[in-house]
Short mmCIF file of C-alpha atoms and ligand atoms in Angstrom, two decimals:
data_model
loop_
_atom_site.label_atom_id
_atom_site.label_comp_id
_atom_site.label_asym_id
_atom_site.label_seq_id
_atom_site.Cartn_x
_atom_site.Cartn_y
_atom_site.Cartn_z
CA MET A 1 -3.19 -2.93 -18.20
CA ARG A 2 -0.44 -5.66 -19.45
CA ALA A 3 2.98 -4.04 -20.28
CA ILE A 4 5.40 -5.93 -22.06
CA ASN A 5 9.22 -6.03 -21.94
CA PHE A 6 9.70 -3.32 -24.93
CA ILE A 7 12.94 -4.76 -26.71
CA ALA A 8 14.70 -4.32 -30.06
CA GLY A 9 11.52 -1.86 -30.64
CA HIS A 10 9.30 -5.12 -30.44
CA GLY A 11 6.62 -5.49 -27.73
CA ALA A 12 7.46 -9.05 -26.07
CA PRO A 13 6.15 -11.49 -22.97
CA ALA A 14 9.15 -12.83 -20.73
CA ALA A 15 11.48 -15.43 -22.73
CA SER A 16 9.35 -18.05 -20.03
CA GLY A 17 6.33 -16.87 -20.74
CA ASP A 18 6.04 -16.14 -17.16
CA GLU A 19 3.71 -13.80 -15.57
CA TYR A 20 2.14 -11.79 -11.75
CA GLU A 21 0.05 -9.61 -11.13
CA ARG A 22 -0.16 -5.82 -10.36
CA ARG A 23 -3.66 -4.63 -7.75
CA ASN A 24 -4.30 -2.02 -7.09
CA PRO A 25 -3.20 -0.12 -4.25
CA ALA A 26 -6.82 1.99 -3.04
CA ASP A 27 -8.11 -1.50 -3.45
CA GLU A 28 -5.79 -4.87 -3.81
CA ARG A 29 -8.56 -7.61 -4.05
CA GLU A 30 -8.00 -4.88 -8.45
CA VAL A 31 -5.63 -6.86 -10.32
CA VAL A 32 -4.65 -3.83 -12.06
CA GLY A 33 -1.49 -5.28 -14.20
CA LYS A 34 -0.13 -8.34 -15.76
CA HIS A 35 3.63 -8.45 -15.98
CA PRO A 36 6.21 -10.42 -17.07
CA ARG A 37 8.56 -11.73 -14.60
CA SER A 38 11.51 -11.65 -17.00
CA GLY A 39 14.39 -13.16 -16.09
CA PRO A 40 18.06 -13.58 -17.04
CA ALA A 41 17.16 -14.41 -20.75
CA ASP A 42 15.20 -11.43 -21.17
CA VAL A 43 18.16 -8.96 -20.01
CA THR A 44 20.76 -10.85 -22.59
CA ALA A 45 17.98 -9.63 -25.33
CA ALA A 46 18.10 -6.81 -24.33
CA ILE A 47 21.62 -5.85 -23.75
CA GLU A 48 22.43 -7.49 -27.52
CA ALA A 49 19.88 -5.24 -28.77
CA ALA A 50 21.33 -2.19 -27.33
CA GLU A 51 24.85 -3.49 -28.09
CA SER A 52 23.12 -3.01 -32.38
CA ALA A 53 22.06 0.37 -31.84
CA LEU A 54 25.24 1.39 -30.50
CA PRO A 55 27.36 2.59 -32.75
CA GLY A 56 23.85 3.87 -35.28
CA TRP A 57 22.45 6.62 -32.22
CA THR A 58 25.58 7.68 -32.03
CA ALA A 59 25.97 8.68 -34.96
CA PHE A 60 22.59 9.78 -35.14
CA GLY A 61 24.16 12.95 -34.00
CA GLY A 62 22.92 15.28 -30.94
CA PRO A 63 19.91 17.62 -34.18
CA ARG A 64 18.31 14.76 -34.75
CA ARG A 65 18.53 12.46 -31.13
CA ALA A 66 17.30 15.82 -30.05
CA ALA A 67 13.73 16.31 -33.08
CA VAL A 68 13.77 12.44 -31.22
CA LEU A 69 13.10 13.45 -27.63
CA HIS A 70 10.54 16.91 -28.03
CA ALA A 71 8.16 14.41 -30.40
CA ALA A 72 7.87 12.24 -28.00
CA ALA A 73 6.95 15.27 -25.55
CA THR A 74 5.33 16.50 -27.58
CA LEU A 75 2.79 12.51 -28.71
CA LEU A 76 3.65 12.75 -24.34
CA GLU A 77 1.66 16.12 -24.05
CA ALA A 78 -1.81 14.83 -25.79
CA GLU A 79 -2.28 11.52 -23.90
CA VAL A 80 -1.38 13.63 -19.57
CA HIS A 81 -4.66 12.01 -18.73
CA GLU A 82 -4.49 9.20 -19.46
CA ALA A 83 -0.67 8.72 -18.63
CA ALA A 84 -1.58 10.26 -14.74
CA VAL A 85 -4.60 7.98 -14.21
CA GLU A 86 -1.63 4.54 -15.47
CA ILE A 87 0.72 6.69 -12.40
CA VAL A 88 -2.61 6.81 -9.70
CA LEU A 89 -3.35 3.33 -11.16
CA GLU A 90 -0.71 1.61 -10.56
CA GLU A 91 1.33 3.66 -8.30
CA GLY A 92 -0.90 4.65 -5.77
CA LYS A 93 -0.52 9.21 -5.66
CA THR A 94 -3.29 11.12 -6.39
CA LEU A 95 -4.03 12.48 -9.45
CA ALA A 96 -3.07 15.29 -8.87
CA GLU A 97 0.60 14.91 -7.69
CA ALA A 98 0.65 12.38 -11.35
CA HIS A 99 -0.65 14.91 -13.32
CA ALA A 100 2.64 16.93 -12.28
CA GLU A 101 4.37 13.77 -12.57
CA VAL A 102 3.58 13.68 -16.55
CA MET A 103 4.01 17.01 -16.84
CA ARG A 104 7.59 17.05 -14.87
CA THR A 105 8.36 14.44 -17.62
CA ILE A 106 7.91 16.48 -20.34
CA VAL A 107 10.33 19.04 -19.55
CA VAL A 108 12.61 16.45 -18.62
CA LEU A 109 12.47 14.92 -21.90
CA ARG A 110 12.62 18.89 -23.69
CA HIS A 111 15.47 20.56 -21.15
CA PHE A 112 17.94 17.03 -22.75
CA ALA A 113 16.45 17.35 -26.56
CA GLU A 114 18.67 20.96 -26.13
CA ARG A 115 21.50 19.93 -23.78
CA GLY A 116 22.14 17.11 -25.77
CA ARG A 117 21.56 18.67 -29.15
CA SER A 118 23.91 22.14 -28.07
CA LEU A 119 26.69 19.15 -26.07
CA GLY A 120 30.30 20.77 -26.81
CA GLY A 121 33.89 21.36 -24.76
CA THR A 122 36.43 23.50 -24.06
CA THR A 123 38.75 24.98 -26.00
CA ALA A 124 42.31 26.35 -25.31
CA GLN A 125 45.19 27.76 -27.02
CA SER A 126 48.13 25.25 -26.03
CA GLU A 127 51.42 25.77 -23.92
CA GLU A 128 53.29 24.94 -27.44
CA ILE A 129 53.15 27.37 -30.25
CA GLY A 130 50.25 26.36 -32.79
CA THR A 131 48.68 23.68 -30.76
CA THR A 132 44.92 23.49 -30.22
CA ILE A 133 43.24 21.58 -27.35
CA TYR A 134 40.33 21.27 -26.98
CA THR A 135 37.42 18.58 -24.70
CA ARG A 136 34.48 16.78 -27.06
CA HIS A 137 32.33 14.55 -25.17
CA ARG A 138 31.37 10.97 -26.47
CA PRO A 139 28.50 8.37 -24.79
CA VAL A 140 29.64 6.30 -22.18
CA GLY A 141 28.01 2.66 -24.31
CA ILE A 142 25.67 0.54 -22.96
CA VAL A 143 24.19 2.06 -20.04
CA ALA A 144 21.39 0.55 -16.61
CA CYS A 145 19.52 2.38 -15.12
CA ILE A 146 17.01 0.96 -12.24
CA THR A 147 14.47 3.27 -10.99
CA PRO A 148 12.06 2.41 -7.33
CA TRP A 149 8.35 3.01 -7.85
CA ASN A 150 7.37 6.00 -6.42
CA PHE A 151 7.30 8.37 -9.33
CA PRO A 152 7.52 5.36 -11.97
CA LEU A 153 7.53 7.84 -14.80
CA ALA A 154 10.04 10.23 -14.33
CA LEU A 155 12.23 8.27 -12.66
CA PRO A 156 12.95 5.96 -16.01
CA ALA A 157 12.81 9.73 -17.64
CA TRP A 158 15.29 11.03 -15.36
CA LYS A 159 18.33 8.37 -16.10
CA ALA A 160 16.63 6.96 -19.58
CA VAL A 161 16.51 10.68 -21.37
CA PRO A 162 20.22 11.66 -21.13
CA ALA A 163 21.28 9.26 -20.56
CA ILE A 164 19.28 8.29 -24.69
CA GLY A 165 20.36 12.54 -24.97
CA PHE A 166 23.82 12.38 -25.17
CA GLY A 167 24.96 9.25 -27.12
CA ASN A 168 23.90 6.16 -25.20
CA THR A 169 21.87 2.88 -25.22
CA VAL A 170 20.07 2.52 -21.84
CA VAL A 171 18.42 -1.17 -20.39
CA LEU A 172 16.25 0.55 -18.18
CA LYS A 173 14.37 -1.84 -15.47
CA PRO A 174 11.76 -0.23 -13.40
CA ALA A 175 10.12 -2.09 -10.15
CA GLN A 176 8.18 -4.73 -10.25
CA LEU A 177 4.49 -2.87 -8.29
CA ALA A 178 5.15 -0.08 -10.97
CA PRO A 179 6.33 -0.65 -14.31
CA ALA A 180 3.50 -0.07 -16.98
CA PRO A 181 4.99 4.42 -17.05
CA ALA A 182 7.83 2.99 -17.89
CA ILE A 183 6.84 1.27 -21.12
CA ARG A 184 4.70 4.30 -21.67
CA LEU A 185 8.21 6.64 -21.89
CA ALA A 186 9.56 3.85 -24.24
CA ARG A 187 6.74 3.58 -26.49
CA VAL A 188 5.90 7.85 -27.19
CA LEU A 189 10.06 7.03 -28.04
CA HIS A 190 9.53 4.92 -30.43
CA GLU A 191 6.48 6.54 -31.93
CA ALA A 192 8.60 9.58 -31.84
CA GLY A 193 11.17 7.74 -34.09
CA LEU A 194 13.50 6.12 -32.01
CA PRO A 195 15.64 3.59 -33.78
CA PRO A 196 15.23 -0.14 -32.73
CA GLY A 197 17.10 -1.09 -29.66
CA VAL A 198 17.68 1.66 -28.11
CA LEU A 199 15.91 2.50 -25.32
CA ASN A 200 14.22 -1.30 -23.98
CA VAL A 201 12.59 -2.45 -21.00
CA VAL A 202 12.96 -5.70 -19.00
CA ILE A 203 10.34 -6.21 -15.97
CA GLY A 204 11.69 -8.68 -13.05
CA SER A 205 12.27 -8.67 -10.28
CA GLY A 206 15.57 -6.22 -7.96
CA SER A 207 17.39 -10.42 -8.42
CA ASP A 208 16.34 -12.32 -11.70
CA VAL A 209 15.90 -8.34 -13.59
CA GLY A 210 18.97 -5.82 -12.22
CA ASP A 211 21.09 -8.85 -11.05
CA ALA A 212 22.15 -10.34 -14.12
CA LEU A 213 22.04 -6.13 -15.59
CA VAL A 214 24.88 -5.04 -13.56
CA ASP A 215 26.50 -8.43 -13.43
CA ASP A 216 26.94 -8.16 -17.72
CA THR A 217 30.72 -6.60 -18.28
CA ARG A 218 29.52 -5.27 -21.64
CA ILE A 219 27.09 -2.82 -19.20
CA ALA A 220 29.32 0.62 -18.97
CA ALA A 221 27.94 2.93 -16.74
CA VAL A 222 24.32 1.82 -13.37
CA SER A 223 21.67 4.74 -11.99
CA PHE A 224 19.85 3.27 -9.56
CA THR A 225 17.69 5.38 -7.91
CA GLY A 226 16.20 2.91 -4.54
CA SER A 227 16.70 2.07 -1.06
CA ASN A 228 20.58 1.46 0.66
CA SER A 229 20.78 -1.41 2.02
CA VAL A 230 19.98 -2.96 -2.68
CA GLY A 231 22.19 0.39 -3.47
CA GLN A 232 25.30 -0.90 -1.24
CA ALA A 233 25.00 -4.06 -2.81
CA LEU A 234 24.98 -2.52 -6.19
CA ALA A 235 28.08 -1.24 -5.75
CA ARG A 236 29.75 -3.93 -4.04
CA ARG A 237 28.93 -6.14 -7.27
CA ILE A 238 30.66 -3.88 -9.92
CA GLU A 239 32.99 -2.21 -7.91
CA GLY A 240 36.87 -3.26 -9.26
CA ARG A 241 34.84 -3.95 -12.63
CA GLY A 242 35.84 -0.21 -14.39
CA ALA A 243 31.75 0.62 -15.00
CA ARG A 244 30.42 4.12 -13.00
CA PHE A 245 28.46 3.86 -10.93
CA GLN A 246 25.72 7.00 -9.69
CA ALA A 247 22.84 5.77 -7.14
CA GLU A 248 20.48 8.23 -5.70
CA LEU A 249 20.41 6.04 -1.96
CA GLY A 250 17.15 7.37 0.91
CA GLY A 251 16.51 10.54 3.35
CA GLN A 252 16.19 11.17 7.00
CA SER A 253 15.80 15.24 5.59
CA PRO A 254 15.15 17.79 8.30
CA ALA A 255 13.19 20.96 8.18
CA ILE A 256 14.11 23.53 10.61
CA VAL A 257 11.54 25.78 12.28
CA LEU A 258 13.49 29.44 13.85
CA ASP A 259 11.57 31.13 16.52
CA ASP A 260 11.29 34.24 14.15
CA ALA A 261 9.48 31.78 11.59
CA ASP A 262 5.45 32.31 10.34
CA PRO A 263 4.18 28.84 12.32
CA VAL A 264 0.74 29.15 10.22
CA HIS A 265 2.93 28.61 6.91
CA ALA A 266 5.81 26.71 8.32
CA ALA A 267 3.29 24.55 8.87
CA ARG A 268 1.25 24.16 5.62
CA LEU A 269 5.58 23.80 4.25
CA ILE A 270 6.02 21.15 6.54
CA ALA A 271 2.17 19.01 5.93
CA GLU A 272 2.97 19.18 2.00
CA SER A 273 6.18 18.09 2.60
CA ALA A 274 5.36 15.46 4.89
CA PHE A 275 1.84 13.71 3.88
CA GLY A 276 1.79 14.45 -0.03
CA SER A 277 2.38 11.18 -1.82
CA ALA A 278 2.25 9.33 1.45
CA GLY A 279 5.43 10.10 2.81
CA GLN A 280 7.11 8.38 -0.44
CA ARG A 281 9.33 10.57 -1.66
CA CYS A 282 12.54 10.33 -1.34
CA THR A 283 12.31 13.62 -0.11
CA ALA A 284 10.16 13.46 2.58
CA THR A 285 10.23 16.05 5.51
CA ARG A 286 11.23 13.74 8.80
CA ARG A 287 12.24 15.51 11.30
CA VAL A 288 10.96 19.53 11.55
CA ILE A 289 13.05 20.31 13.96
CA VAL A 290 11.95 23.85 15.83
CA GLU A 291 13.84 25.61 17.93
CA ALA A 292 12.08 26.19 21.17
CA GLY A 293 10.16 29.63 20.94
CA ILE A 294 8.60 28.37 18.53
CA TYR A 295 7.89 24.86 19.28
CA GLU A 296 4.35 24.73 20.80
CA ALA A 297 2.79 27.12 18.32
CA VAL A 298 4.08 24.73 15.46
CA ALA A 299 2.99 21.39 16.53
CA SER A 300 -0.56 22.36 16.50
CA HIS A 301 -0.55 24.11 13.54
CA LEU A 302 0.54 20.92 11.98
CA GLN A 303 -1.14 18.93 14.25
CA SER A 304 -4.14 20.45 13.39
CA ILE A 305 -3.72 20.71 9.59
CA ALA A 306 -2.15 16.64 10.58
CA ALA A 307 -6.29 15.56 11.77
CA ARG A 308 -7.83 17.59 8.56
CA LEU A 309 -5.92 16.25 5.40
CA GLU A 310 -8.52 14.07 3.75
CA VAL A 311 -7.02 9.78 2.72
CA GLY A 312 -8.17 7.78 0.90
CA PRO A 313 -7.93 6.27 -3.75
CA GLY A 314 -5.50 8.93 -5.49
CA MET A 315 -8.57 9.58 -7.86
CA ASP A 316 -11.29 10.70 -5.63
CA ASP A 317 -11.36 14.36 -5.49
CA GLY A 318 -10.02 16.77 -2.76
CA VAL A 319 -7.69 13.62 -0.64
CA SER A 320 -4.31 14.17 0.23
CA VAL A 321 -3.28 11.46 1.52
CA PRO A 322 -3.55 8.81 -0.88
CA PRO A 323 -3.18 4.58 -0.37
CA MET A 324 0.99 3.90 0.48
CA ILE A 325 2.14 1.18 -1.83
CA THR A 326 0.86 -1.83 -0.90
CA SER A 327 -0.98 -2.63 1.83
CA SER A 328 2.08 -5.40 3.92
CA GLU A 329 4.34 -1.53 3.44
CA ARG A 330 1.96 -0.17 5.72
CA ASP A 331 2.20 -1.75 8.69
CA THR A 332 5.74 -1.24 8.53
CA VAL A 333 5.19 1.65 9.35
CA LEU A 334 3.26 1.48 11.49
CA VAL A 335 5.44 -0.98 13.37
CA GLU A 336 7.76 1.32 13.06
CA ILE A 337 5.09 3.63 15.43
CA ASP A 338 4.78 1.64 17.07
CA ARG A 339 8.43 1.56 18.58
CA ALA A 340 8.40 5.42 18.74
CA GLU A 341 5.42 5.63 20.96
CA ALA A 342 8.30 3.19 23.18
CA ASP A 343 11.34 4.70 22.48
CA GLY A 344 8.93 7.15 24.38
CA ALA A 345 7.64 9.49 21.45
CA GLU A 346 3.54 10.38 21.43
CA LEU A 347 1.98 9.90 19.27
CA LEU A 348 0.07 13.15 17.75
CA VAL A 349 -1.63 12.71 15.30
CA GLY A 350 -2.15 9.46 13.44
CA GLY A 351 -0.76 6.28 13.38
CA ILE A 352 -3.75 3.85 11.96
CA ALA A 353 -4.57 2.59 9.50
CA MET A 354 -7.51 2.94 7.98
CA ASN A 355 -11.04 0.94 7.81
CA GLY A 356 -14.55 1.01 6.51
CA ARG A 357 -14.01 1.41 2.91
CA LEU A 358 -10.33 2.55 2.59
CA ALA A 359 -10.01 -1.05 4.07
CA HIS A 360 -8.45 -2.83 1.43
CA GLY A 361 -5.69 -0.98 0.45
CA GLY A 362 -2.37 0.10 1.92
CA PHE A 363 -3.91 3.76 3.78
CA MET A 364 -3.06 4.71 7.09
CA SER A 365 -3.70 8.33 8.38
CA PRO A 366 -0.95 11.60 8.80
CA THR A 367 0.96 11.07 11.70
CA LEU A 368 2.58 12.94 13.85
CA LEU A 369 5.10 11.95 16.62
CA GLY A 370 6.43 15.12 19.78
CA GLY A 371 8.54 14.69 22.25
CA VAL A 372 11.17 12.94 19.64
CA THR A 373 14.97 13.06 20.66
CA PRO A 374 17.58 12.59 17.79
CA GLU A 375 18.97 8.68 19.91
CA MET A 376 15.13 7.06 18.65
CA HIS A 377 15.46 5.30 15.58
CA ILE A 378 12.26 7.27 14.60
CA ALA A 379 14.06 10.05 14.13
CA ARG A 380 17.81 7.65 12.54
CA GLU A 381 15.92 5.87 9.75
CA GLU A 382 14.44 6.48 7.46
CA VAL A 383 10.83 5.30 7.20
CA PHE A 384 9.42 5.64 3.83
CA GLY A 385 5.11 6.92 4.80
CA PRO A 386 3.54 10.31 6.25
CA VAL A 387 5.31 9.98 9.39
CA CYS A 388 6.30 13.91 10.82
CA SER A 389 8.64 13.71 13.83
CA LEU A 390 9.80 17.01 16.15
CA LEU A 391 12.46 18.18 18.08
CA LYS A 392 13.16 20.95 20.05
CA ALA A 393 15.92 22.59 19.16
CA SER A 394 17.18 25.28 21.67
CA GLY A 395 18.86 27.34 18.91
CA LEU A 396 20.40 27.34 15.21
CA ASP A 397 23.76 25.82 16.74
CA GLN A 398 21.68 22.96 18.42
CA ALA A 399 18.92 22.63 15.32
CA ILE A 400 21.92 22.15 13.36
CA GLU A 401 23.77 19.50 14.72
CA MET A 402 20.83 17.90 15.13
CA ALA A 403 19.83 18.11 11.25
CA ASN A 404 23.21 17.06 11.04
CA ASP A 405 22.80 13.33 13.99
CA VAL A 406 22.22 10.83 11.03
CA ARG A 407 23.85 8.70 7.94
CA TYR A 408 21.43 11.16 6.25
CA GLY A 409 22.01 13.97 3.79
CA LEU A 410 19.83 14.29 0.40
CA SER A 411 17.57 17.26 1.30
CA ALA A 412 18.01 20.09 4.01
CA SER A 413 15.49 22.73 4.68
CA ILE A 414 15.22 25.31 6.71
CA MET A 415 12.61 28.30 8.24
CA THR A 416 13.37 31.82 8.73
CA ARG A 417 14.23 35.06 8.18
CA ASP A 418 16.99 35.95 9.53
CA LEU A 419 19.40 35.84 6.61
CA GLY A 420 22.84 35.29 8.83
CA SER A 421 21.28 31.91 10.53
CA VAL A 422 20.38 31.39 6.67
CA ILE A 423 24.13 31.49 5.63
CA GLN A 424 25.32 29.63 8.69
CA PHE A 425 22.58 27.22 8.16
CA VAL A 426 23.36 26.75 4.47
CA GLU A 427 27.91 26.34 5.68
CA ARG A 428 27.08 23.63 8.22
CA VAL A 429 24.17 21.37 6.84
CA ASP A 430 24.92 18.51 5.25
CA ALA A 431 22.91 17.89 2.96
CA GLY A 432 23.17 17.76 -1.64
CA MET A 433 19.93 20.13 -1.28
CA ILE A 434 18.97 23.13 0.82
CA HIS A 435 15.67 25.02 1.07
CA VAL A 436 15.77 28.66 2.69
CA ASN A 437 11.98 28.47 2.61
CA ARG A 438 10.59 26.36 1.31
CA PRO A 439 9.67 22.19 1.15
CA THR A 440 12.64 19.60 1.06
CA ILE A 441 10.93 17.89 -1.58
CA GLY A 442 11.71 19.20 -5.64
CA GLY A 443 14.11 20.77 -7.93
CA ASP A 444 14.93 21.39 -11.54
CA PRO A 445 16.22 19.07 -13.64
CA HIS A 446 18.60 22.01 -14.70
CA MET A 447 20.21 22.27 -11.58
CA PRO A 448 22.51 19.12 -10.14
CA PHE A 449 20.02 16.52 -7.65
CA GLY A 450 20.99 14.29 -5.22
CA GLY A 451 22.75 13.30 -1.34
CA VAL A 452 25.26 13.80 0.37
CA LYS A 453 26.87 11.27 2.99
CA ASP A 454 24.72 7.91 2.95
CA SER A 455 22.41 9.08 0.80
CA GLY A 456 24.09 9.46 -3.03
CA SER A 457 26.57 9.03 -4.16
CA SER A 458 29.71 11.14 -6.00
CA HIS A 459 28.04 11.19 -8.98
CA ARG A 460 25.19 14.04 -9.23
CA GLU A 461 21.85 13.36 -11.52
CA TRP A 462 20.72 16.35 -13.12
CA GLY A 463 21.36 19.15 -15.01
CA GLU A 464 25.81 19.57 -16.53
CA ALA A 465 26.39 16.76 -13.14
CA ALA A 466 23.81 14.48 -16.07
CA ALA A 467 26.32 15.72 -18.79
CA GLY A 468 29.29 14.66 -17.24
CA PHE A 469 28.00 10.90 -15.49
CA PHE A 470 26.93 9.44 -19.33
CA THR A 471 29.60 11.05 -20.98
CA GLU A 472 33.63 10.55 -20.94
CA GLN A 473 36.15 13.44 -21.95
CA GLN A 474 38.59 12.89 -25.00
CA THR A 475 41.33 15.45 -24.74
CA VAL A 476 42.34 16.89 -28.98
CA TYR A 477 45.58 18.74 -29.99
CA VAL A 478 45.20 19.70 -32.99
CA ARG A 479 48.57 21.16 -34.19
CA ALA A 480 48.75 21.82 -38.65
P1 NAP B 1 14.49 -0.62 -3.79
O1 NAP B 1 13.27 -1.66 -3.13
O2 NAP B 1 16.19 -0.44 -3.37
O3 NAP B 1 14.53 -0.97 -5.29
C1 NAP B 1 14.86 -0.19 -6.12
C2 NAP B 1 15.23 -1.07 -7.66
O4 NAP B 1 15.32 -1.66 -7.27
C3 NAP B 1 13.44 -1.50 -7.82
O5 NAP B 1 13.28 -1.32 -9.28
C4 NAP B 1 14.23 -3.22 -7.09
O6 NAP B 1 13.95 -4.38 -8.63
C5 NAP B 1 15.84 -3.51 -7.96
N1 NAP B 1 16.56 -3.90 -7.06
C6 NAP B 1 16.55 -4.50 -6.14
N2 NAP B 1 17.61 -5.81 -5.93
C7 NAP B 1 18.02 -5.37 -6.52
C8 NAP B 1 19.36 -6.63 -6.52
N3 NAP B 1 19.51 -7.45 -6.39
N4 NAP B 1 19.75 -6.21 -8.24
C9 NAP B 1 19.75 -5.27 -9.14
N5 NAP B 1 18.52 -4.21 -8.94
C10 NAP B 1 17.52 -4.24 -7.46
O7 NAP B 1 13.61 1.06 -3.25
P2 NAP B 1 11.74 0.84 -3.99
O8 NAP B 1 10.78 0.45 -2.76
O9 NAP B 1 12.09 1.03 -5.06
O10 NAP B 1 11.69 2.98 -3.43
C11 NAP B 1 11.61 2.86 -2.37
C12 NAP B 1 13.46 3.85 -1.83
O11 NAP B 1 14.43 4.40 -2.56
C13 NAP B 1 13.14 4.24 -0.80
O12 NAP B 1 14.94 4.20 0.11
C14 NAP B 1 13.69 5.77 -1.22
O13 NAP B 1 14.60 7.29 -0.63
C15 NAP B 1 14.03 6.04 -2.26
N6 NAP B 1 14.48 7.07 -3.50
C16 NAP B 1 15.08 7.50 -3.33
C17 NAP B 1 15.43 8.86 -4.62
C18 NAP B 1 16.14 9.55 -4.50
O14 NAP B 1 16.85 10.83 -5.43
N7 NAP B 1 17.32 9.76 -3.29
C19 NAP B 1 14.01 9.09 -4.95
C20 NAP B 1 13.97 8.13 -4.56
C21 NAP B 1 13.20 6.96 -3.77
P3 NAP B 1 12.16 -4.32 -7.62
O15 NAP B 1 11.73 -3.86 -6.35
O16 NAP B 1 11.36 -4.51 -8.40
O17 NAP B 1 12.60 -6.47 -7.15
MG1 MG B 2 11.62 -1.90 -2.18
#
């Protein structure tokens, strides 16, 4: 794969001509992509293209914009397999997970096509006789989107598609570790009739491309998904210059299992959200907080599932736990497991790098830690890999207290048949997304997505929240 920047409707190498190599997460001896190492000059060209395209795209109108997004969805439908393989090669997830990501991207294109088409406001009578009031939404302007590598097609779509669907123009900076799917998104949109300059993609590092992008005063809004450290640095950079800022950051999502739950079913749901995509999902279950009476049963079922899960390359049949994004990221996770053991946690299963035919990728065995307590580092910070901690709680109150005892608040789940406990949990848990008898992962594009506390900013993504972030309202008073 050779991804190139996409600026003003054309593929373009970096102005400097520099490139870097991306290696296969399943076998780092293999180069899977050569991509441009862009810099501030490329960012300037992209912002200029977005600026020239803005008036025409705003005037294009919702129905015609919707037609472009639907046509792009149809084109992507014709290349689902190809797009999924591309995701596997760069990001590493399993083919089934990558396939689901492409299908989700198609839903996002179709949803925001319709939502942009029907963008309306409210109308009201005025206090003043003879005057009618209505609200209208107009695009905010040029939007910068900065995305992480873990959903390399869906995340660029979650941001760029509503932004352009509501009439803005965009400069997107995908993560260097998996930029090719973002270029595919730009290509299908252009083949579908997107005018040049409406969506520009610049590939390069956060420090070279990301900083130049957010520092440009022509950028009206920045939508960022990634780590807390980068998100907080960006918030400080943007502060004071009036640009909107939306951030989706890290998580430490808990799943509470109460005594009345079915331990087999609970263990299955938890394993899916803790170890799928090698645990590299912001909403992955990191802490399983189990009521004392069912703790041993949940621990033993989870242990036996984790021990049986097949670790291997994302392209292989039957694999449930793919490689992590790089072997060096894997190594940082192994260090955290050692630290948890030193802190007193018990390694129940996993905790090792794979060898043999898997020795050249970012593979590790799915890991379960028992006897974890809330003050341990593993229970407080985000460890972005297939690692799950078991904590014991005396009852619902203590379980909720433990769930809330972290700086994050992205997603949380409870497993129980007791309605009263569900209501207590929903009212008291610090989480932007709450699941009942479900894994902590997943979400529908027509509903708001985001976290509380340090997991996000006050602006949610998706659903109606997307219309709020990517448009500004005007209130119009009309007298005949
Ligand atoms: P990351 O290191 O924060 O990077 C995210 C993006 O920011 C990348 O494109 C990165 O570029 C860029 N960046 C880095 N430094 C920058 C700077 N100084 N200025 C502007 N941009 C900069 O995150 P990641 O490692 O890719 O992804 C993992 C993290 O994302 C985890 O913490 C996970 O929880 C979080 N995440 C959150 C959600 C959510 O919805 N809450 C969803 C998915 C992931 P380069 O890496 O290319 O240099
Ligand atoms: Mg990173």
